[in-house]
Amino acid sequence: MARPFNFSAGPAALPLELLEQAAAEMLDWHGSGVSVMEMSHRGRDFMSICELAERDLRELLAVPSSFRILFMQGGGLGQNAIVPMNLMGRSTSRTADFVLTGSWSIKSQVEAQRYGEAHVAARVGIERPVRLPPPSTWQLSAAPSYVHLCSNETIDGIEFQGLPDLQALGCDAPLVIDCSSHIASRPIDWRRVGLAYAGAQKNIGPAGLTLVIVRDELLGHALPICPSVFDYRTVADQGSMFNTPPTYAIYIAGLTFQWLKRQTESALTGLAAIEARNIAKAKLLYDCIDASRLYRNDVDPSCRSRMNVPFFLADESLTEPFLAQAREAGLLQLKGHKSVGGLRASLYNAMPIEGVQVLVGHMHAFEANHG
Ligand SMILES: *Cc1c(COP(=O)(O)O)cnc(C)c1O
């Protein structure tokens, strides 16, 4: 029986071949006689799994050697507190700047207020279609400890297509990005980044693992109140083994990185192949929405998310019938986030183009019946 296509925003679908491999290795990993879940995190077997995962991630995302890769816990929201506790101490004024572009960046700014001054440098306007405020209009504070943005707003469907060059804006502070919902879907320009964090459960693996990729020079500035397990210096010095890391989630993430490295699309491989496929998937869906009179997306094409596509029916009373018929057609989890309503299709790396084709077919058929 074919599996349904799962458009969940997170925890999200994983590639079938990866789940099959994990199932095959569940009881006995590589002749070790035990499941990865049952291994000591300091034993040779798990250390090899963890080191390979880190090496593969570094290779896939072309992370420079001046950055450390940390495997942490606490999720994206945990980092909303952990980042200020680690970085706000870099400036005497304990100020950080925030660019508010949707629900997640607002949460980050609100949480940071517990640790210092969380200055709003810019926010998206209320006009539709939504456009990102151009960096030249940002009101950065004099000497912030860092500047934070969410590079893909999962709920609002807004994505930065390129990262701002803070130095060109006269700001020396490091840029911190919450890339939870589009990490490993496209390259990251590390020249512009000080720290990137991501919960794993959108594009990488199971919930419980949080990736932090941070410049060496940003370690060692934690505020005294920062718990040791969340002090980047401590975590980095201990190779993410200060305490027990989420071992099984790291193992699955490692399988995802191997899967990503195997991907090909025309002459492209790895991340380039996945990006090309993500562009094609998003285009297919946005083209369908834009050509229709029944469906609507409210984000300007300059900043539409490739990963999360929120859309609305012209007649809202059709939302429930749309979802019910979609479920029958094997299309799951298309309900919009409760804060915005409507519909949302998340097209993470593991969603094949065939899933989007079936969705678009369903949308055409539904419009023919109800349009
Ligand atoms: C899902 C998500 C989060 C939340 O992460 P948790 O792991 O639930 O704490 C944070 N930021 C973004 C952009 C997300 O998409």
Coordinates of C-alpha atoms and ligand atoms in Angstrom, one line a residue:
M1 CA 0.0 0.0 0.0
A2 CA 1.3 3.5 -0.9
R3 CA 2.1 5.8 2.0
P4 CA 0.1 9.1 2.0
F5 CA 1.9 12.4 1.3
N6 CA 2.4 14.2 4.6
F7 CA 2.5 18.0 4.3
S8 CA 3.0 18.5 8.1
A9 CA 4.8 21.7 9.1
G10 CA 6.6 19.7 11.8
P11 CA 7.4 17.2 13.1
A12 CA 7.5 16.4 9.4
A13 CA 7.8 13.6 6.9
L14 CA 11.1 11.8 6.6
P15 CA 12.3 10.0 3.4
L16 CA 10.9 6.5 3.2
E17 CA 14.2 4.8 2.5
L18 CA 15.6 6.4 5.6
L19 CA 12.8 5.0 7.8
E20 CA 13.3 1.6 6.2
Q21 CA 17.0 1.7 7.0
A22 CA 16.3 2.8 10.6
A23 CA 13.8 -0.1 10.9
A24 CA 16.3 -2.6 9.5
E25 CA 18.9 -1.4 12.0
M26 CA 16.6 -1.0 15.0
L27 CA 17.4 -4.2 16.9
D28 CA 21.0 -4.7 15.9
W29 CA 23.1 -1.7 14.6
H30 CA 25.9 -3.0 12.3
G31 CA 26.4 -6.2 14.2
S32 CA 26.8 -4.4 17.6
G33 CA 24.0 -6.5 19.0
V34 CA 22.1 -3.5 20.3
S35 CA 19.9 -0.7 19.0
V36 CA 21.4 2.8 18.7
M37 CA 19.0 3.8 21.5
E38 CA 20.7 1.4 23.8
M39 CA 24.3 2.5 23.2
S40 CA 26.5 4.5 25.5
H41 CA 27.0 7.9 24.1
R42 CA 30.7 7.7 24.9
G43 CA 31.2 4.3 23.3
R44 CA 33.1 3.8 20.1
D45 CA 30.0 2.9 18.0
F46 CA 27.9 6.0 19.0
M47 CA 31.0 8.3 18.8
S48 CA 31.5 7.1 15.2
I49 CA 27.8 7.8 14.3
C50 CA 28.0 11.3 15.9
E51 CA 31.3 12.2 14.2
L52 CA 30.1 11.1 10.8
A53 CA 26.9 13.1 11.2
E54 CA 28.8 16.2 12.1
R55 CA 31.3 15.7 9.2
D56 CA 28.5 15.1 6.7
L57 CA 26.6 18.2 7.9
R58 CA 29.7 20.3 7.6
E59 CA 30.3 19.1 4.1
L60 CA 26.7 19.4 3.0
L61 CA 26.3 23.0 4.2
A62 CA 29.9 24.0 3.5
V63 CA 30.4 25.1 7.1
P64 CA 33.8 26.8 7.4
S65 CA 36.3 25.5 10.0
S66 CA 35.9 28.7 12.0
F67 CA 32.4 27.5 13.0
R68 CA 31.6 24.9 15.6
I69 CA 28.7 22.5 15.1
L70 CA 26.8 21.7 18.4
F71 CA 24.1 19.1 18.9
M72 CA 21.9 20.5 21.7
Q73 CA 18.4 20.0 23.1
G74 CA 15.6 22.4 24.0
G75 CA 14.4 23.1 20.4
G76 CA 14.1 26.4 18.5
L77 CA 12.3 28.0 21.5
G78 CA 15.1 26.9 23.8
Q79 CA 17.5 28.8 21.6
N80 CA 15.4 31.9 22.0
A81 CA 16.6 31.9 25.6
I82 CA 20.0 30.3 25.1
V83 CA 21.2 32.7 22.4
P84 CA 20.6 35.8 24.6
M85 CA 22.2 34.0 27.6
N86 CA 25.3 33.3 25.5
L87 CA 25.6 36.5 23.4
M88 CA 24.0 39.4 25.2
G89 CA 26.9 39.7 27.6
R90 CA 29.1 40.7 24.6
S91 CA 27.7 44.3 24.8
T92 CA 27.8 46.4 27.9
S93 CA 24.3 47.6 27.2
R94 CA 23.0 44.0 26.9
T95 CA 21.0 45.0 23.8
A96 CA 20.1 42.7 20.9
D97 CA 18.3 43.8 17.7
F98 CA 15.3 41.9 16.2
V99 CA 13.8 42.0 12.8
L100 CA 10.1 40.9 13.1
T101 CA 8.8 39.2 10.1
G102 CA 6.2 36.8 11.6
S103 CA 5.2 34.6 14.5
W104 CA 8.6 33.0 15.2
S105 CA 10.7 36.1 15.1
I106 CA 8.2 37.8 17.4
K107 CA 8.6 34.8 19.9
S108 CA 12.3 35.2 19.8
Q109 CA 12.1 39.0 20.6
V110 CA 9.7 38.4 23.4
E111 CA 11.8 35.8 25.1
A112 CA 15.0 37.8 24.7
Q113 CA 13.4 40.6 26.8
R114 CA 13.9 38.4 29.9
Y115 CA 17.7 38.8 29.5
G116 CA 18.3 42.3 28.3
E117 CA 17.1 45.0 25.9
A118 CA 15.4 43.4 22.8
H119 CA 15.3 46.3 20.4
V120 CA 12.9 46.0 17.4
A121 CA 14.9 47.2 14.3
A122 CA 12.3 46.5 11.7
R123 CA 8.9 44.7 11.3
V124 CA 6.8 43.7 8.3
G125 CA 4.0 46.0 7.5
I126 CA 0.3 45.1 7.4
E127 CA -0.1 45.7 3.6
R128 CA -0.8 42.7 1.4
P129 CA 1.0 41.1 -0.3
V130 CA 3.5 40.9 2.5
R131 CA 7.0 42.2 1.8
L132 CA 10.1 42.0 3.9
P133 CA 11.4 45.4 5.1
P134 CA 14.6 46.1 3.1
P135 CA 17.8 46.0 5.2
S136 CA 18.5 49.7 4.3
T137 CA 15.4 50.7 6.3
W138 CA 16.3 48.8 9.5
Q139 CA 16.8 50.9 12.6
L140 CA 19.7 49.1 14.2
S141 CA 20.8 50.2 17.6
A142 CA 24.3 51.7 18.2
A143 CA 26.2 48.6 19.3
P144 CA 23.9 45.5 19.6
S145 CA 25.4 42.3 20.9
Y146 CA 23.8 40.5 17.9
V147 CA 21.0 41.0 15.3
H148 CA 18.4 38.3 15.1
L149 CA 16.1 37.2 12.3
C150 CA 14.1 34.2 11.3
S151 CA 15.2 33.3 7.8
N152 CA 12.1 31.2 7.1
E153 CA 8.8 32.1 8.9
T154 CA 7.1 28.7 9.0
I155 CA 3.6 30.0 9.9
D156 CA 3.6 33.0 7.7
G157 CA 5.3 31.5 4.7
I158 CA 7.9 34.3 4.4
E159 CA 11.6 33.4 3.5
F160 CA 14.7 35.6 3.2
Q161 CA 16.0 34.8 -0.3
G162 CA 19.4 36.2 0.8
L163 CA 20.9 37.2 4.1
P164 CA 21.6 40.9 4.9
D165 CA 25.2 42.2 4.9
L166 CA 25.3 43.8 8.3
Q167 CA 28.7 45.3 7.8
A168 CA 27.5 47.1 4.7
L169 CA 24.9 48.6 7.0
G170 CA 27.7 49.8 9.3
C171 CA 27.0 47.2 12.0
D172 CA 29.7 44.9 13.3
A173 CA 27.4 42.7 15.3
P174 CA 27.0 39.0 14.4
L175 CA 23.8 37.9 12.6
V176 CA 21.9 35.2 14.4
I177 CA 19.4 33.2 12.2
D178 CA 16.6 30.9 13.2
C179 CA 16.7 28.6 10.2
S180 CA 14.6 25.8 11.8
S181 CA 12.2 25.3 8.9
H182 CA 14.6 25.6 5.9
I183 CA 17.9 24.4 7.1
A184 CA 19.5 22.1 4.5
S185 CA 17.0 23.1 1.8
R186 CA 19.4 25.7 0.3
P187 CA 22.9 26.9 0.9
I188 CA 23.7 29.3 3.8
D189 CA 26.1 32.3 3.1
W190 CA 28.3 31.8 6.2
R191 CA 30.2 35.1 5.5
R192 CA 27.1 36.8 6.7
V193 CA 26.3 34.6 9.7
G194 CA 27.5 34.5 13.3
L195 CA 25.2 31.8 14.6
A196 CA 22.5 29.6 13.0
Y197 CA 20.1 27.4 15.0
A198 CA 17.5 24.9 14.0
G199 CA 15.2 22.5 15.6
A200 CA 15.6 19.2 13.8
Q201 CA 12.0 18.2 13.3
K202 CA 11.3 20.1 10.1
N203 CA 14.0 19.1 7.7
I204 CA 16.6 17.0 9.6
G205 CA 15.0 14.3 11.7
P206 CA 13.1 13.7 14.9
A207 CA 12.2 16.3 17.5
G208 CA 14.6 16.5 20.4
L209 CA 17.7 17.5 18.6
T210 CA 18.7 21.2 18.0
L211 CA 21.5 22.2 15.7
V212 CA 23.6 25.2 16.5
I213 CA 26.4 26.3 14.1
V214 CA 28.4 29.1 15.7
R215 CA 31.5 31.1 15.1
D216 CA 34.4 30.2 17.4
E217 CA 34.8 33.8 18.5
L218 CA 31.2 33.9 19.9
L219 CA 32.0 31.2 22.5
G220 CA 32.8 32.1 26.1
H221 CA 30.6 35.1 26.7
A222 CA 27.7 33.4 28.5
L223 CA 26.0 35.4 31.3
P224 CA 26.5 33.9 34.8
I225 CA 22.9 32.8 35.0
C226 CA 23.4 30.6 31.9
P227 CA 23.0 26.8 32.8
S228 CA 26.2 24.9 32.0
V229 CA 24.4 22.6 29.6
F230 CA 23.4 25.6 27.5
D231 CA 26.7 27.4 27.6
Y232 CA 28.0 27.1 24.0
R233 CA 31.7 27.1 25.3
T234 CA 31.0 24.1 27.5
V235 CA 29.0 22.2 24.9
A236 CA 31.7 22.9 22.2
D237 CA 34.6 22.0 24.5
Q238 CA 32.9 18.6 25.3
G239 CA 32.1 17.8 21.7
S240 CA 28.3 18.0 22.4
M241 CA 28.8 15.4 25.1
F242 CA 28.8 17.6 28.3
N243 CA 25.6 15.6 29.1
T244 CA 23.9 12.8 27.2
P245 CA 22.9 14.2 23.8
P246 CA 19.7 13.0 22.0
T247 CA 21.5 10.0 20.6
Y248 CA 18.8 8.4 18.6
A249 CA 17.8 11.8 17.0
I250 CA 21.5 12.4 16.1
Y251 CA 21.6 8.9 14.4
I252 CA 18.5 9.7 12.3
A253 CA 19.9 13.1 11.5
G254 CA 23.0 11.4 10.3
L255 CA 20.9 9.1 8.0
T256 CA 19.2 12.3 6.6
F257 CA 22.6 13.8 5.8
Q258 CA 23.7 10.6 4.0
W259 CA 20.4 10.6 2.1
L260 CA 20.9 14.3 1.2
K261 CA 24.4 13.5 -0.1
R262 CA 23.1 10.8 -2.3
Q263 CA 20.5 13.1 -4.0
T264 CA 21.0 13.9 -7.7
E265 CA 18.9 16.2 -10.0
S266 CA 20.1 16.5 -13.6
A267 CA 23.9 17.3 -13.2
L268 CA 23.5 18.4 -9.6
T269 CA 24.2 16.5 -6.4
G270 CA 23.6 16.9 -2.7
L271 CA 22.4 20.3 -1.5
A272 CA 22.4 21.7 -5.0
A273 CA 20.1 18.9 -6.2
I274 CA 17.8 19.3 -3.2
E275 CA 17.6 23.0 -3.8
A276 CA 16.7 22.6 -7.5
R277 CA 14.0 20.2 -6.6
N278 CA 12.7 22.5 -3.8
I279 CA 12.5 25.4 -6.3
A280 CA 10.6 23.2 -8.8
K281 CA 8.2 22.0 -6.1
A282 CA 7.4 25.5 -4.8
K283 CA 6.9 26.9 -8.3
L284 CA 4.4 24.1 -9.2
L285 CA 2.3 25.0 -6.2
Y286 CA 2.5 28.8 -6.3
D287 CA 1.8 28.7 -10.1
C288 CA -1.3 26.7 -9.4
I289 CA -2.4 29.2 -6.7
D290 CA -1.7 32.3 -8.8
A291 CA -3.5 30.9 -11.8
S292 CA -6.6 30.1 -9.8
R293 CA -9.6 32.2 -8.7
L294 CA -10.4 30.0 -5.7
Y295 CA -6.9 30.0 -4.0
R296 CA -4.9 32.9 -2.7
N297 CA -1.5 33.4 -1.2
D298 CA -0.7 36.7 0.5
V299 CA 3.1 36.9 0.3
D300 CA 5.0 38.9 -2.3
P301 CA 6.9 36.6 -4.8
S302 CA 10.1 38.3 -3.7
C303 CA 9.9 36.6 -0.3
R304 CA 7.7 33.6 -0.6
S305 CA 8.8 30.5 1.3
R306 CA 9.9 27.5 -0.7
M307 CA 9.2 25.3 2.3
N308 CA 5.9 26.5 3.8
V309 CA 3.1 27.6 1.5
P310 CA 0.1 29.1 3.3
F311 CA -3.0 29.6 1.1
F312 CA -6.6 30.5 1.5
L313 CA -9.9 29.6 -0.2
A314 CA -11.9 32.5 -1.5
D315 CA -14.9 31.0 0.2
E316 CA -13.6 30.0 3.7
S317 CA -16.5 27.6 4.3
L318 CA -14.9 25.3 1.7
T319 CA -11.8 24.8 3.8
E320 CA -13.1 21.8 5.7
P321 CA -14.5 20.0 2.6
F322 CA -11.1 20.7 0.9
L323 CA -9.3 19.1 3.8
A324 CA -11.6 16.1 4.0
Q325 CA -11.3 15.3 0.3
A326 CA -7.6 15.8 0.4
R327 CA -7.3 13.3 3.2
E328 CA -9.3 10.8 1.1
A329 CA -6.8 11.4 -1.7
G330 CA -3.9 10.6 0.6
L331 CA -2.9 14.2 1.2
L332 CA -2.3 14.8 5.0
Q333 CA -1.8 17.7 7.3
L334 CA -2.8 20.6 5.0
K335 CA -4.7 22.6 7.6
G336 CA -3.3 26.1 8.2
H337 CA -1.7 27.1 11.5
K338 CA -4.5 27.9 14.0
S339 CA -3.3 31.5 14.3
V340 CA -3.8 32.3 10.5
G341 CA -6.3 29.6 9.4
G342 CA -6.8 28.5 5.8
L343 CA -4.4 25.9 4.4
R344 CA -0.7 25.3 4.5
A345 CA 1.4 22.9 2.5
S346 CA 4.9 22.3 3.9
L347 CA 7.3 21.1 1.2
Y348 CA 10.4 20.1 3.1
N349 CA 13.2 18.1 1.5
A350 CA 11.5 14.7 2.1
M351 CA 8.4 15.7 0.0
P352 CA 8.9 14.3 -3.5
I353 CA 7.7 16.3 -6.5
E354 CA 5.1 13.6 -7.0
G355 CA 3.4 14.7 -3.8
V356 CA 3.1 18.3 -5.0
Q357 CA 1.8 17.0 -8.4
V358 CA -1.0 15.0 -6.6
L359 CA -1.8 18.1 -4.4
V360 CA -2.0 20.4 -7.5
G361 CA -4.2 17.8 -9.2
H362 CA -6.5 17.7 -6.2
M363 CA -6.6 21.5 -6.1
H364 CA -7.6 21.7 -9.8
A365 CA -10.3 19.0 -9.3
F366 CA -11.7 20.8 -6.3
E367 CA -11.8 24.1 -8.0
A368 CA -13.6 22.6 -11.0
N369 CA -16.3 21.3 -8.6
H370 CA -16.5 24.4 -6.4
G371 CA -14.9 27.3 -8.2
Ligands
LIG1 C1 9.2 24.9 14.5 C2 10.0 26.2 14.7 C3 10.4 26.6 16.0 C4 10.0 25.8 17.3 O1 10.9 24.9 17.6 P1 10.7 24.0 18.9 O2 11.6 22.9 18.6 O3 9.2 23.6 18.9 O4 11.1 24.8 20.1 C5 11.2 27.7 16.1 N1 11.4 28.5 15.0 C6 11.0 28.1 13.8 C7 11.3 29.0 12.6 C8 10.2 27.0 13.6 O5 9.8 26.7 12.4

